PDB file of C-alpha atoms in Angstrom:
ATOM      1  CA  UNK A  55      -3.383   4.575  26.522  1.00 71.00           C
ATOM      2  CA  UNK A  56      -3.764   7.912  28.296  1.00 84.00           C
ATOM      3  CA  UNK A  57      -0.049   8.561  27.918  1.00 90.00           C
ATOM      4  CA  UNK A  58      -0.263   7.787  24.197  1.00 94.00           C
ATOM      5  CA  UNK A  59      -3.176  10.199  23.785  1.00 95.00           C
ATOM      6  CA  UNK A  60      -1.214  12.934  25.534  1.00 95.00           C
ATOM      7  CA  UNK A  61       1.814  12.230  23.321  1.00 97.00           C
ATOM      8  CA  UNK A  62      -0.239  12.596  20.117  1.00 98.00           C
ATOM      9  CA  UNK A  63      -1.556  16.005  21.161  1.00 97.00           C
ATOM     10  CA  UNK A  64       1.795  17.173  22.518  1.00 97.00           C
ATOM     11  CA  UNK A  65       3.734  16.074  19.419  1.00 97.00           C
ATOM     12  CA  UNK A  66       1.474  18.109  17.140  1.00 97.00           C
ATOM     13  CA  UNK A  67       1.853  21.098  19.451  1.00 97.00           C
ATOM     14  CA  UNK A  68       5.642  20.721  19.377  1.00 96.00           C
ATOM     15  CA  UNK A  69       5.522  20.498  15.592  1.00 96.00           C
ATOM     16  CA  UNK A  70       3.494  23.698  15.287  1.00 94.00           C
ATOM     17  CA  UNK A  71       5.786  25.540  17.715  1.00 94.00           C
ATOM     18  CA  UNK A  72       9.241  24.536  16.442  1.00 91.00           C
ATOM     19  CA  UNK A  73       8.761  22.858  13.050  1.00 88.00           C
ATOM     20  CA  UNK A  74      11.828  21.054  11.699  1.00 85.00           C
ATOM     21  CA  UNK A  75      15.160  22.583  12.767  1.00 81.00           C
ATOM     22  CA  UNK A  76      17.528  22.859   9.794  1.00 80.00           C
ATOM     23  CA  UNK A  77      20.417  20.832  11.171  1.00 84.00           C
ATOM     24  CA  UNK A  78      22.611  18.165   9.644  1.00 87.00           C
ATOM     25  CA  UNK A  79      22.266  16.364  12.982  1.00 87.00           C
ATOM     26  CA  UNK A  80      18.472  16.113  12.821  1.00 90.00           C
ATOM     27  CA  UNK A  81      17.622  12.381  13.115  1.00 94.00           C
ATOM     28  CA  UNK A  82      15.966  12.292   9.685  1.00 94.00           C
ATOM     29  CA  UNK A  83      18.967  14.076   8.135  1.00 94.00           C
ATOM     30  CA  UNK A  84      21.245  11.439   9.677  1.00 95.00           C
ATOM     31  CA  UNK A  85      18.899   8.770   8.370  1.00 97.00           C
ATOM     32  CA  UNK A  86      19.108  10.268   4.892  1.00 95.00           C
ATOM     33  CA  UNK A  87      22.907  10.275   4.934  1.00 96.00           C
ATOM     34  CA  UNK A  88      22.977   6.630   5.974  1.00 97.00           C
ATOM     35  CA  UNK A  89      20.579   5.711   3.151  1.00 97.00           C
ATOM     36  CA  UNK A  90      22.719   7.734   0.741  1.00 96.00           C
ATOM     37  CA  UNK A  91      25.780   5.770   1.864  1.00 95.00           C
ATOM     38  CA  UNK A  92      24.451   2.278   1.187  1.00 96.00           C
ATOM     39  CA  UNK A  93      21.736   2.986  -1.388  1.00 95.00           C
ATOM     40  CA  UNK A  94      24.010   3.711  -4.346  1.00 93.00           C
ATOM     41  CA  UNK A  95      22.759   2.197  -7.628  1.00 89.00           C
ATOM     42  CA  UNK A  96      25.348  -0.005  -9.268  1.00 85.00           C
ATOM     43  CA  UNK A  97      27.394  -0.481  -6.106  1.00 89.00           C
ATOM     44  CA  UNK A  98      26.346  -4.130  -5.906  1.00 92.00           C
ATOM     45  CA  UNK A  99      26.381  -6.875  -8.573  1.00 93.00           C
ATOM     46  CA  UNK A 100      23.119  -6.754 -10.581  1.00 90.00           C
ATOM     47  CA  UNK A 101      22.166 -10.282  -9.570  1.00 91.00           C
ATOM     48  CA  UNK A 102      22.034  -9.436  -5.871  1.00 95.00           C
ATOM     49  CA  UNK A 103      21.099  -5.740  -5.986  1.00 95.00           C
ATOM     50  CA  UNK A 104      17.456  -6.387  -5.088  1.00 95.00           C
ATOM     51  CA  UNK A 105      18.491  -8.535  -2.136  1.00 96.00           C
ATOM     52  CA  UNK A 106      20.950  -5.872  -1.009  1.00 96.00           C
ATOM     53  CA  UNK A 107      18.174  -3.280  -1.228  1.00 96.00           C
ATOM     54  CA  UNK A 108      15.919  -5.391   0.970  1.00 97.00           C
ATOM     55  CA  UNK A 109      18.653  -6.091   3.523  1.00 97.00           C
ATOM     56  CA  UNK A 110      19.710  -2.451   3.559  1.00 97.00           C
ATOM     57  CA  UNK A 111      16.113  -1.347   4.104  1.00 97.00           C
ATOM     58  CA  UNK A 112      15.591  -3.758   6.991  1.00 98.00           C
ATOM     59  CA  UNK A 113      18.873  -2.763   8.636  1.00 98.00           C
ATOM     60  CA  UNK A 114      18.128   0.940   8.216  1.00 98.00           C
ATOM     61  CA  UNK A 115      14.664   0.600   9.735  1.00 98.00           C
ATOM     62  CA  UNK A 116      16.057  -1.398  12.657  1.00 98.00           C
ATOM     63  CA  UNK A 117      18.844   1.079  13.428  1.00 98.00           C
ATOM     64  CA  UNK A 118      16.599   4.131  13.172  1.00 98.00           C
ATOM     65  CA  UNK A 119      13.889   2.533  15.309  1.00 98.00           C
ATOM     66  CA  UNK A 120      16.169   1.311  18.111  1.00 98.00           C
ATOM     67  CA  UNK A 121      16.243   4.532  20.222  1.00 97.00           C
ATOM     68  CA  UNK A 122      12.492   5.008  19.762  1.00 98.00           C
ATOM     69  CA  UNK A 123      11.871   1.466  20.949  1.00 98.00           C
ATOM     70  CA  UNK A 124      14.187   1.990  23.922  1.00 97.00           C
ATOM     71  CA  UNK A 125      12.173   5.002  25.095  1.00 97.00           C
ATOM     72  CA  UNK A 126       8.948   3.110  24.507  1.00 97.00           C
ATOM     73  CA  UNK A 127       9.810   0.005  26.532  1.00 96.00           C
ATOM     74  CA  UNK A 128      12.372   1.160  29.080  1.00 96.00           C
ATOM     75  CA  UNK A 129      11.649   4.761  30.060  1.00 95.00           C
ATOM     76  CA  UNK A 130       9.687   5.415  33.281  1.00 95.00           C
ATOM     77  CA  UNK A 131       6.242   6.870  32.581  1.00 91.00           C
ATOM     78  CA  UNK A 132       7.228  10.404  33.584  1.00 92.00           C
ATOM     79  CA  UNK A 133      10.311  10.347  31.325  1.00 96.00           C
ATOM     80  CA  UNK A 134       8.238   8.834  28.519  1.00 96.00           C
ATOM     81  CA  UNK A 135       5.667  11.638  28.768  1.00 96.00           C
ATOM     82  CA  UNK A 136       8.489  14.174  28.609  1.00 96.00           C
ATOM     83  CA  UNK A 137      10.476  12.673  25.730  1.00 97.00           C
ATOM     84  CA  UNK A 138       7.939  10.842  23.583  1.00 97.00           C
ATOM     85  CA  UNK A 139       6.321  13.969  22.047  1.00 97.00           C
ATOM     86  CA  UNK A 140       9.718  15.062  20.718  1.00 97.00           C
ATOM     87  CA  UNK A 141      10.521  11.575  19.397  1.00 97.00           C
ATOM     88  CA  UNK A 142       7.134  11.332  17.683  1.00 98.00           C
ATOM     89  CA  UNK A 143       7.571  14.840  16.291  1.00 97.00           C
ATOM     90  CA  UNK A 144      10.748  13.619  14.544  1.00 96.00           C
ATOM     91  CA  UNK A 145       8.457  11.383  12.475  1.00 97.00           C
ATOM     92  CA  UNK A 146       6.046  14.239  11.612  1.00 95.00           C
ATOM     93  CA  UNK A 147       6.338  17.176   9.239  1.00 94.00           C
ATOM     94  CA  UNK A 148       3.114  19.200   9.415  1.00 95.00           C
ATOM     95  CA  UNK A 149       4.418  22.729   9.815  1.00 95.00           C
ATOM     96  CA  UNK A 150       7.223  22.183   7.310  1.00 93.00           C
ATOM     97  CA  UNK A 151       4.703  21.154   4.629  1.00 92.00           C
ATOM     98  CA  UNK A 152       3.051  24.528   4.972  1.00 94.00           C
ATOM     99  CA  UNK A 153       6.366  26.371   5.159  1.00 94.00           C
ATOM    100  CA  UNK A 154       7.681  24.815   1.947  1.00 91.00           C
ATOM    101  CA  UNK A 155       4.477  25.654   0.100  1.00 93.00           C
ATOM    102  CA  UNK A 156       4.350  29.201   1.469  1.00 92.00           C
ATOM    103  CA  UNK A 157       7.961  29.706   0.421  1.00 91.00           C
ATOM    104  CA  UNK A 158       7.016  28.937  -3.195  1.00 91.00           C
ATOM    105  CA  UNK A 159       4.029  31.296  -3.059  1.00 90.00           C
ATOM    106  CA  UNK A 160       6.157  34.059  -1.555  1.00 91.00           C
ATOM    107  CA  UNK A 161       8.903  33.497  -4.124  1.00 89.00           C
ATOM    108  CA  UNK A 162       6.365  33.994  -6.917  1.00 86.00           C
ATOM    109  CA  UNK A 163       5.378  37.311  -5.415  1.00 80.00           C
ATOM    110  CA  UNK A 164       8.796  38.606  -4.463  1.00 78.00           C
ATOM    111  CA  UNK A 165      11.342  37.085  -6.811  1.00 69.00           C
ATOM    112  CA  UNK A 166       9.272  36.122  -9.828  1.00 79.00           C
ATOM    113  CA  UNK A 167       8.872  32.879 -11.710  1.00 88.00           C
ATOM    114  CA  UNK A 168      12.547  31.881 -11.771  1.00 86.00           C
ATOM    115  CA  UNK A 169      12.895  32.131  -7.993  1.00 85.00           C
ATOM    116  CA  UNK A 170       9.699  30.140  -7.533  1.00 88.00           C
ATOM    117  CA  UNK A 171      10.896  27.449  -9.946  1.00 90.00           C
ATOM    118  CA  UNK A 172      14.102  27.104  -7.954  1.00 87.00           C
ATOM    119  CA  UNK A 173      12.195  26.948  -4.694  1.00 86.00           C
ATOM    120  CA  UNK A 174       9.690  24.322  -5.785  1.00 90.00           C
ATOM    121  CA  UNK A 175      12.541  22.290  -7.249  1.00 89.00           C
ATOM    122  CA  UNK A 176      13.658  21.690  -3.668  1.00 84.00           C
ATOM    123  CA  UNK A 177      10.491  19.758  -2.812  1.00 84.00           C
ATOM    124  CA  UNK A 178       9.574  17.877  -6.018  1.00 86.00           C
ATOM    125  CA  UNK A 179      11.569  15.553  -8.244  1.00 80.00           C
ATOM    126  CA  UNK A 180      10.297  16.854 -11.614  1.00 83.00           C
ATOM    127  CA  UNK A 181      12.184  19.275 -13.870  1.00 82.00           C
ATOM    128  CA  UNK A 182      10.945  22.721 -12.831  1.00 84.00           C
ATOM    129  CA  UNK A 183      13.105  24.879 -15.126  1.00 83.00           C
ATOM    130  CA  UNK A 184      10.331  25.603 -17.624  1.00 82.00           C
ATOM    131  CA  UNK A 185       7.183  25.392 -15.518  1.00 88.00           C
ATOM    132  CA  UNK A 186       4.603  28.135 -15.937  1.00 90.00           C
ATOM    133  CA  UNK A 187       3.166  29.986 -12.933  1.00 89.00           C
ATOM    134  CA  UNK A 188       0.165  27.700 -12.405  1.00 92.00           C
ATOM    135  CA  UNK A 189       2.309  24.586 -12.772  1.00 93.00           C
ATOM    136  CA  UNK A 190       4.792  25.911 -10.217  1.00 93.00           C
ATOM    137  CA  UNK A 191       1.963  26.390  -7.736  1.00 94.00           C
ATOM    138  CA  UNK A 192       0.541  23.005  -8.667  1.00 95.00           C
ATOM    139  CA  UNK A 193       3.847  21.271  -7.890  1.00 93.00           C
ATOM    140  CA  UNK A 194       3.933  22.925  -4.459  1.00 94.00           C
ATOM    141  CA  UNK A 195       0.331  22.076  -3.591  1.00 96.00           C
ATOM    142  CA  UNK A 196       0.692  18.550  -4.979  1.00 95.00           C
ATOM    143  CA  UNK A 197       3.546  18.006  -2.542  1.00 94.00           C
ATOM    144  CA  UNK A 198       1.430  19.311   0.335  1.00 95.00           C
ATOM    145  CA  UNK A 199      -1.661  17.247  -0.463  1.00 96.00           C
ATOM    146  CA  UNK A 200       0.220  14.023  -1.162  1.00 94.00           C
ATOM    147  CA  UNK A 201       2.362  14.355   1.950  1.00 95.00           C
ATOM    148  CA  UNK A 202      -0.665  14.855   4.174  1.00 97.00           C
ATOM    149  CA  UNK A 203      -0.584  11.054   4.422  1.00 97.00           C
ATOM    150  CA  UNK A 204       3.159  10.385   4.286  1.00 96.00           C
ATOM    151  CA  UNK A 205       4.213  13.115   6.683  1.00 96.00           C
ATOM    152  CA  UNK A 206       1.351  13.252   9.188  1.00 97.00           C
ATOM    153  CA  UNK A 207      -1.497  10.734   9.026  1.00 98.00           C
ATOM    154  CA  UNK A 208       0.608   7.585   8.595  1.00 98.00           C
ATOM    155  CA  UNK A 209       3.115   8.299  11.401  1.00 98.00           C
ATOM    156  CA  UNK A 210       0.239   9.087  13.781  1.00 98.00           C
ATOM    157  CA  UNK A 211      -1.622   5.967  12.631  1.00 98.00           C
ATOM    158  CA  UNK A 212       1.315   3.663  13.309  1.00 98.00           C
ATOM    159  CA  UNK A 213       2.054   5.373  16.600  1.00 98.00           C
ATOM    160  CA  UNK A 214      -1.507   4.613  17.656  1.00 97.00           C
ATOM    161  CA  UNK A 215      -1.058   0.943  16.755  1.00 96.00           C
ATOM    162  CA  UNK A 216       2.542   0.236  17.772  1.00 97.00           C
ATOM    163  CA  UNK A 217       3.820   3.237  19.713  1.00 97.00           C
ATOM    164  CA  UNK A 218       7.001   5.153  18.929  1.00 98.00           C
ATOM    165  CA  UNK A 219       8.550   2.132  17.239  1.00 98.00           C
ATOM    166  CA  UNK A 220       5.678   1.975  14.749  1.00 98.00           C
ATOM    167  CA  UNK A 221       6.048   5.648  13.829  1.00 98.00           C
ATOM    168  CA  UNK A 222       9.828   5.242  13.477  1.00 98.00           C
ATOM    169  CA  UNK A 223       9.580   2.202  11.183  1.00 98.00           C
ATOM    170  CA  UNK A 224       7.193   4.133   8.983  1.00 98.00           C
ATOM    171  CA  UNK A 225       9.419   7.230   8.883  1.00 98.00           C
ATOM    172  CA  UNK A 226      12.474   5.164   7.952  1.00 98.00           C
ATOM    173  CA  UNK A 227      10.558   3.317   5.219  1.00 98.00           C
ATOM    174  CA  UNK A 228       9.039   6.480   3.788  1.00 97.00           C
ATOM    175  CA  UNK A 229      12.417   8.240   3.726  1.00 97.00           C
ATOM    176  CA  UNK A 230      13.991   5.320   1.902  1.00 97.00           C
ATOM    177  CA  UNK A 231      11.159   5.368  -0.623  1.00 96.00           C
ATOM    178  CA  UNK A 232      11.596   9.119  -1.132  1.00 93.00           C
ATOM    179  CA  UNK A 233      15.300   8.635  -1.868  1.00 94.00           C
ATOM    180  CA  UNK A 234      15.365   5.288  -3.682  1.00 95.00           C
ATOM    181  CA  UNK A 235      11.864   4.417  -4.847  1.00 90.00           C
ATOM    182  CA  UNK A 236      12.107   5.513  -8.488  1.00 89.00           C
ATOM    183  CA  UNK A 237      11.821   3.699 -11.832  1.00 86.00           C
ATOM    184  CA  UNK A 238      15.301   4.671 -12.970  1.00 88.00           C
ATOM    185  CA  UNK A 239      18.732   3.328 -12.122  1.00 91.00           C
ATOM    186  CA  UNK A 240      17.521   3.033  -8.502  1.00 92.00           C
ATOM    187  CA  UNK A 241      14.704   0.609  -9.307  1.00 91.00           C
ATOM    188  CA  UNK A 242      16.494  -2.526  -8.049  1.00 94.00           C
ATOM    189  CA  UNK A 243      18.091  -1.044  -4.947  1.00 95.00           C
ATOM    190  CA  UNK A 244      14.876   0.751  -3.982  1.00 95.00           C
ATOM    191  CA  UNK A 245      12.205  -1.818  -4.880  1.00 95.00           C
ATOM    192  CA  UNK A 246      11.750  -3.161  -1.348  1.00 96.00           C
ATOM    193  CA  UNK A 247      11.394   0.261   0.272  1.00 97.00           C
ATOM    194  CA  UNK A 248       8.957   1.354  -2.452  1.00 96.00           C
ATOM    195  CA  UNK A 249       6.703  -1.682  -2.024  1.00 96.00           C
ATOM    196  CA  UNK A 250       6.860  -1.439   1.778  1.00 97.00           C
ATOM    197  CA  UNK A 251       5.916   2.238   1.642  1.00 97.00           C
ATOM    198  CA  UNK A 252       2.947   1.457  -0.611  1.00 96.00           C
ATOM    199  CA  UNK A 253       1.749  -1.196   1.817  1.00 97.00           C
ATOM    200  CA  UNK A 254       2.201   0.954   4.928  1.00 98.00           C
ATOM    201  CA  UNK A 255       0.362   3.917   3.412  1.00 98.00           C
ATOM    202  CA  UNK A 256      -2.553   1.876   2.035  1.00 98.00           C
ATOM    203  CA  UNK A 257      -4.878   2.097   5.050  1.00 98.00           C
ATOM    204  CA  UNK A 258      -3.871   5.605   6.249  1.00 98.00           C
ATOM    205  CA  UNK A 259      -4.446   7.045   2.746  1.00 98.00           C
ATOM    206  CA  UNK A 260      -7.987   5.722   2.727  1.00 98.00           C
ATOM    207  CA  UNK A 261      -8.678   6.945   6.244  1.00 98.00           C
ATOM    208  CA  UNK A 262      -7.447  10.385   5.182  1.00 98.00           C
ATOM    209  CA  UNK A 263      -9.685  10.156   2.126  1.00 98.00           C
ATOM    210  CA  UNK A 264     -12.749   9.392   4.244  1.00 98.00           C
ATOM    211  CA  UNK A 265     -11.984  12.295   6.560  1.00 98.00           C
ATOM    212  CA  UNK A 266     -11.527  14.687   3.637  1.00 98.00           C
ATOM    213  CA  UNK A 267     -14.792  13.556   2.021  1.00 98.00           C
ATOM    214  CA  UNK A 268     -16.638  14.194   5.296  1.00 98.00           C
ATOM    215  CA  UNK A 269     -14.953  17.600   5.648  1.00 98.00           C
ATOM    216  CA  UNK A 270     -15.943  18.715   2.153  1.00 98.00           C
ATOM    217  CA  UNK A 271     -19.459  17.327   2.621  1.00 98.00           C
ATOM    218  CA  UNK A 272     -19.848  19.635   5.616  1.00 98.00           C
ATOM    219  CA  UNK A 273     -18.756  22.522   3.388  1.00 98.00           C
ATOM    220  CA  UNK A 274     -21.283  21.574   0.728  1.00 97.00           C
ATOM    221  CA  UNK A 275     -18.525  20.357  -1.620  1.00 97.00           C
ATOM    222  CA  UNK A 276     -18.909  16.629  -1.080  1.00 97.00           C
ATOM    223  CA  UNK A 277     -20.160  15.995  -4.615  1.00 97.00           C
ATOM    224  CA  UNK A 278     -17.212  17.545  -6.484  1.00 97.00           C
ATOM    225  CA  UNK A 279     -14.768  15.924  -4.049  1.00 98.00           C
ATOM    226  CA  UNK A 280     -16.313  12.476  -4.606  1.00 98.00           C
ATOM    227  CA  UNK A 281     -16.431  12.869  -8.383  1.00 98.00           C
ATOM    228  CA  UNK A 282     -12.783  13.902  -8.514  1.00 98.00           C
ATOM    229  CA  UNK A 283     -11.845  10.911  -6.355  1.00 98.00           C
ATOM    230  CA  UNK A 284     -13.686   8.483  -8.634  1.00 97.00           C
ATOM    231  CA  UNK A 285     -12.391  10.040 -11.840  1.00 97.00           C
ATOM    232  CA  UNK A 286      -8.856  11.172 -11.027  1.00 97.00           C
ATOM    233  CA  UNK A 287      -7.327   9.324  -8.066  1.00 96.00           C
ATOM    234  CA  UNK A 288      -5.862   6.545 -10.208  1.00 94.00           C
ATOM    235  CA  UNK A 289      -4.383   8.934 -12.758  1.00 94.00           C
ATOM    236  CA  UNK A 290      -1.453   9.590 -10.473  1.00 91.00           C
ATOM    237  CA  UNK A 291       1.071   6.737 -10.318  1.00 86.00           C
ATOM    238  CA  UNK A 292       0.888   4.677  -7.140  1.00 87.00           C
ATOM    239  CA  UNK A 293      -1.849   3.270  -4.947  1.00 89.00           C
ATOM    240  CA  UNK A 294      -2.173   6.001  -2.369  1.00 96.00           C
ATOM    241  CA  UNK A 295      -1.042   9.541  -3.197  1.00 93.00           C
ATOM    242  CA  UNK A 296      -3.826  10.235  -5.683  1.00 96.00           C
ATOM    243  CA  UNK A 297      -6.534   9.792  -3.058  1.00 97.00           C
ATOM    244  CA  UNK A 298      -5.976  12.936  -0.928  1.00 98.00           C
ATOM    245  CA  UNK A 299      -4.781  14.884  -3.964  1.00 97.00           C
ATOM    246  CA  UNK A 300      -7.902  14.189  -6.025  1.00 98.00           C
ATOM    247  CA  UNK A 301     -10.330  14.773  -3.144  1.00 98.00           C
ATOM    248  CA  UNK A 302      -8.760  18.097  -2.207  1.00 98.00           C
ATOM    249  CA  UNK A 303      -8.592  19.188  -5.847  1.00 98.00           C
ATOM    250  CA  UNK A 304     -12.288  18.410  -6.312  1.00 98.00           C
ATOM    251  CA  UNK A 305     -13.370  19.767  -2.958  1.00 98.00           C
ATOM    252  CA  UNK A 306     -11.533  23.067  -3.283  1.00 98.00           C
ATOM    253  CA  UNK A 307     -12.281  23.400  -6.998  1.00 98.00           C
ATOM    254  CA  UNK A 308      -8.767  23.626  -8.356  1.00 97.00           C
ATOM    255  CA  UNK A 309      -6.678  21.680 -10.853  1.00 97.00           C
ATOM    256  CA  UNK A 310      -3.463  19.905  -9.897  1.00 96.00           C
ATOM    257  CA  UNK A 311      -1.417  19.054 -12.949  1.00 95.00           C
ATOM    258  CA  UNK A 312       1.932  17.467 -13.671  1.00 92.00           C
ATOM    259  CA  UNK A 313       2.357  18.320 -17.367  1.00 89.00           C
ATOM    260  CA  UNK A 314       2.169  15.269 -19.573  1.00 87.00           C
ATOM    261  CA  UNK A 315       1.555  12.898 -16.659  1.00 89.00           C
ATOM    262  CA  UNK A 316      -1.759  13.617 -14.920  1.00 93.00           C
ATOM    263  CA  UNK A 317      -4.440  16.203 -14.247  1.00 95.00           C
ATOM    264  CA  UNK A 318      -6.557  16.067 -11.098  1.00 97.00           C
ATOM    265  CA  UNK A 319      -9.675  18.162 -10.461  1.00 96.00           C
ATOM    266  CA  UNK A 320     -11.379  20.951 -12.397  1.00 95.00           C
ATOM    267  CA  UNK A 321     -10.169  24.537 -12.444  1.00 93.00           C
ATOM    268  CA  UNK A 322     -13.157  26.350 -10.969  1.00 96.00           C
ATOM    269  CA  UNK A 323     -10.602  28.811  -9.595  1.00 96.00           C
ATOM    270  CA  UNK A 324      -6.863  29.325  -9.910  1.00 95.00           C
ATOM    271  CA  UNK A 325      -4.415  27.832  -7.462  1.00 94.00           C
ATOM    272  CA  UNK A 326      -3.618  31.328  -6.228  1.00 92.00           C
ATOM    273  CA  UNK A 327      -7.304  31.777  -5.382  1.00 95.00           C
ATOM    274  CA  UNK A 328      -7.734  28.279  -3.953  1.00 96.00           C
ATOM    275  CA  UNK A 329      -4.470  27.967  -2.068  1.00 95.00           C
ATOM    276  CA  UNK A 330      -5.922  28.956   1.292  1.00 96.00           C
ATOM    277  CA  UNK A 331      -8.637  26.338   0.862  1.00 97.00           C
ATOM    278  CA  UNK A 332      -6.021  23.652   0.273  1.00 97.00           C
ATOM    279  CA  UNK A 333      -4.170  24.597   3.446  1.00 97.00           C
ATOM    280  CA  UNK A 334      -7.431  24.593   5.429  1.00 98.00           C
ATOM    281  CA  UNK A 335      -8.340  21.140   4.128  1.00 98.00           C
ATOM    282  CA  UNK A 336      -4.958  19.698   5.126  1.00 98.00           C
ATOM    283  CA  UNK A 337      -5.190  21.282   8.568  1.00 97.00           C
ATOM    284  CA  UNK A 338      -8.733  20.007   9.042  1.00 98.00           C
ATOM    285  CA  UNK A 339      -7.740  16.456   8.096  1.00 98.00           C
ATOM    286  CA  UNK A 340      -4.852  16.473  10.578  1.00 98.00           C
ATOM    287  CA  UNK A 341      -6.933  17.860  13.428  1.00 98.00           C
ATOM    288  CA  UNK A 342      -9.869  15.521  12.783  1.00 98.00           C
ATOM    289  CA  UNK A 343      -7.631  12.452  12.539  1.00 98.00           C
ATOM    290  CA  UNK A 344      -5.744  13.416  15.695  1.00 98.00           C
ATOM    291  CA  UNK A 345      -9.007  14.003  17.574  1.00 97.00           C
ATOM    292  CA  UNK A 346     -10.325  10.600  16.485  1.00 97.00           C
ATOM    293  CA  UNK A 347      -7.096   8.879  17.506  1.00 97.00           C
ATOM    294  CA  UNK A 348      -6.974  10.618  20.875  1.00 96.00           C
ATOM    295  CA  UNK A 349     -10.614   9.730  21.536  1.00 96.00           C
ATOM    296  CA  UNK A 350      -9.978   6.101  20.530  1.00 95.00           C
ATOM    297  CA  UNK A 351      -6.976   5.852  22.855  1.00 94.00           C
ATOM    298  CA  UNK A 352      -9.002   7.247  25.759  1.00 89.00           C
ATOM    299  CA  UNK A 353     -11.848   4.854  24.949  1.00 89.00           C
ATOM    300  CA  UNK A 354      -9.518   1.857  24.917  1.00 84.00           C
ATOM    301  CA  UNK A 355      -8.112   2.974  28.268  1.00 72.00           C
ATOM    302  CA  UNK A 356     -11.567   3.339  29.810  1.00 77.00           C
ATOM    303  CA  UNK A 357     -12.670  -0.082  28.505  1.00 79.00           C
ATOM    304  CA  UNK A 358      -9.526  -1.744  29.841  1.00 73.00           C
ATOM    305  CA  UNK A 359     -10.263  -0.397  33.329  1.00 68.00           C
ATOM    306  CA  UNK A 360     -13.945  -1.407  33.494  1.00 63.00           C
TER     307      UNK A 360
END
């Protein structure tokens, strides 16, 4: 338990120091290429495409998790302490969330709207060619607030429960959902990954929501955050992503909008004015969750030795 607590803290430190190296040999990049190889819509007969999607998802998760599980069960404690933070960091993307969002903001300032549209198109699936300035910023901050759960809280949550293997299974599932979990020609091949991702994120999304509500309550913004949660969280498709998005929108006092699909929060200020508040809320949620998890792991260790 003590080792796990140390790994949580160290993995977040590693993430803040080095972020995600841009390499085609990064484990998640390799994972993505493998998913892209088997997860081709129409490759399989329609009658068995759903079954092939489920089998492909299970095989992918097993292969990706194998080295994480090996370190978890076979490495001596001193080697585990040395390697585990880097393995867990593979499953996290805290710094990169901020970097992608900052890149959009900087592109708006330096290169204008067209450069910002191109930049935000790298992180969202919507058509960005005709987005206005506020909608470009909204797309960037929507990605950040939604991925607070997918990219940070959930991997840490499953590490706390099941160790490195738990974090790896989640990362593989979430990556498959990001690539295949759409209601288009990929709907049959990606159905299993999409449903598994929904299930895995269900509890972490609500933990993140509780933490964010407490954070905004301390800032005197608990009321707007709660009202936005009640009113807007279900406007976004899916069971989980709307929770942190709506709470942050209400707590910061900004509007997140995907034109023609949903609007979350009330525009008490522009996204340019409220951007720093969004980043602070995401950072606070990560730090608070990590502190709670570390404390819980230490508590479990102390109880087990009494």
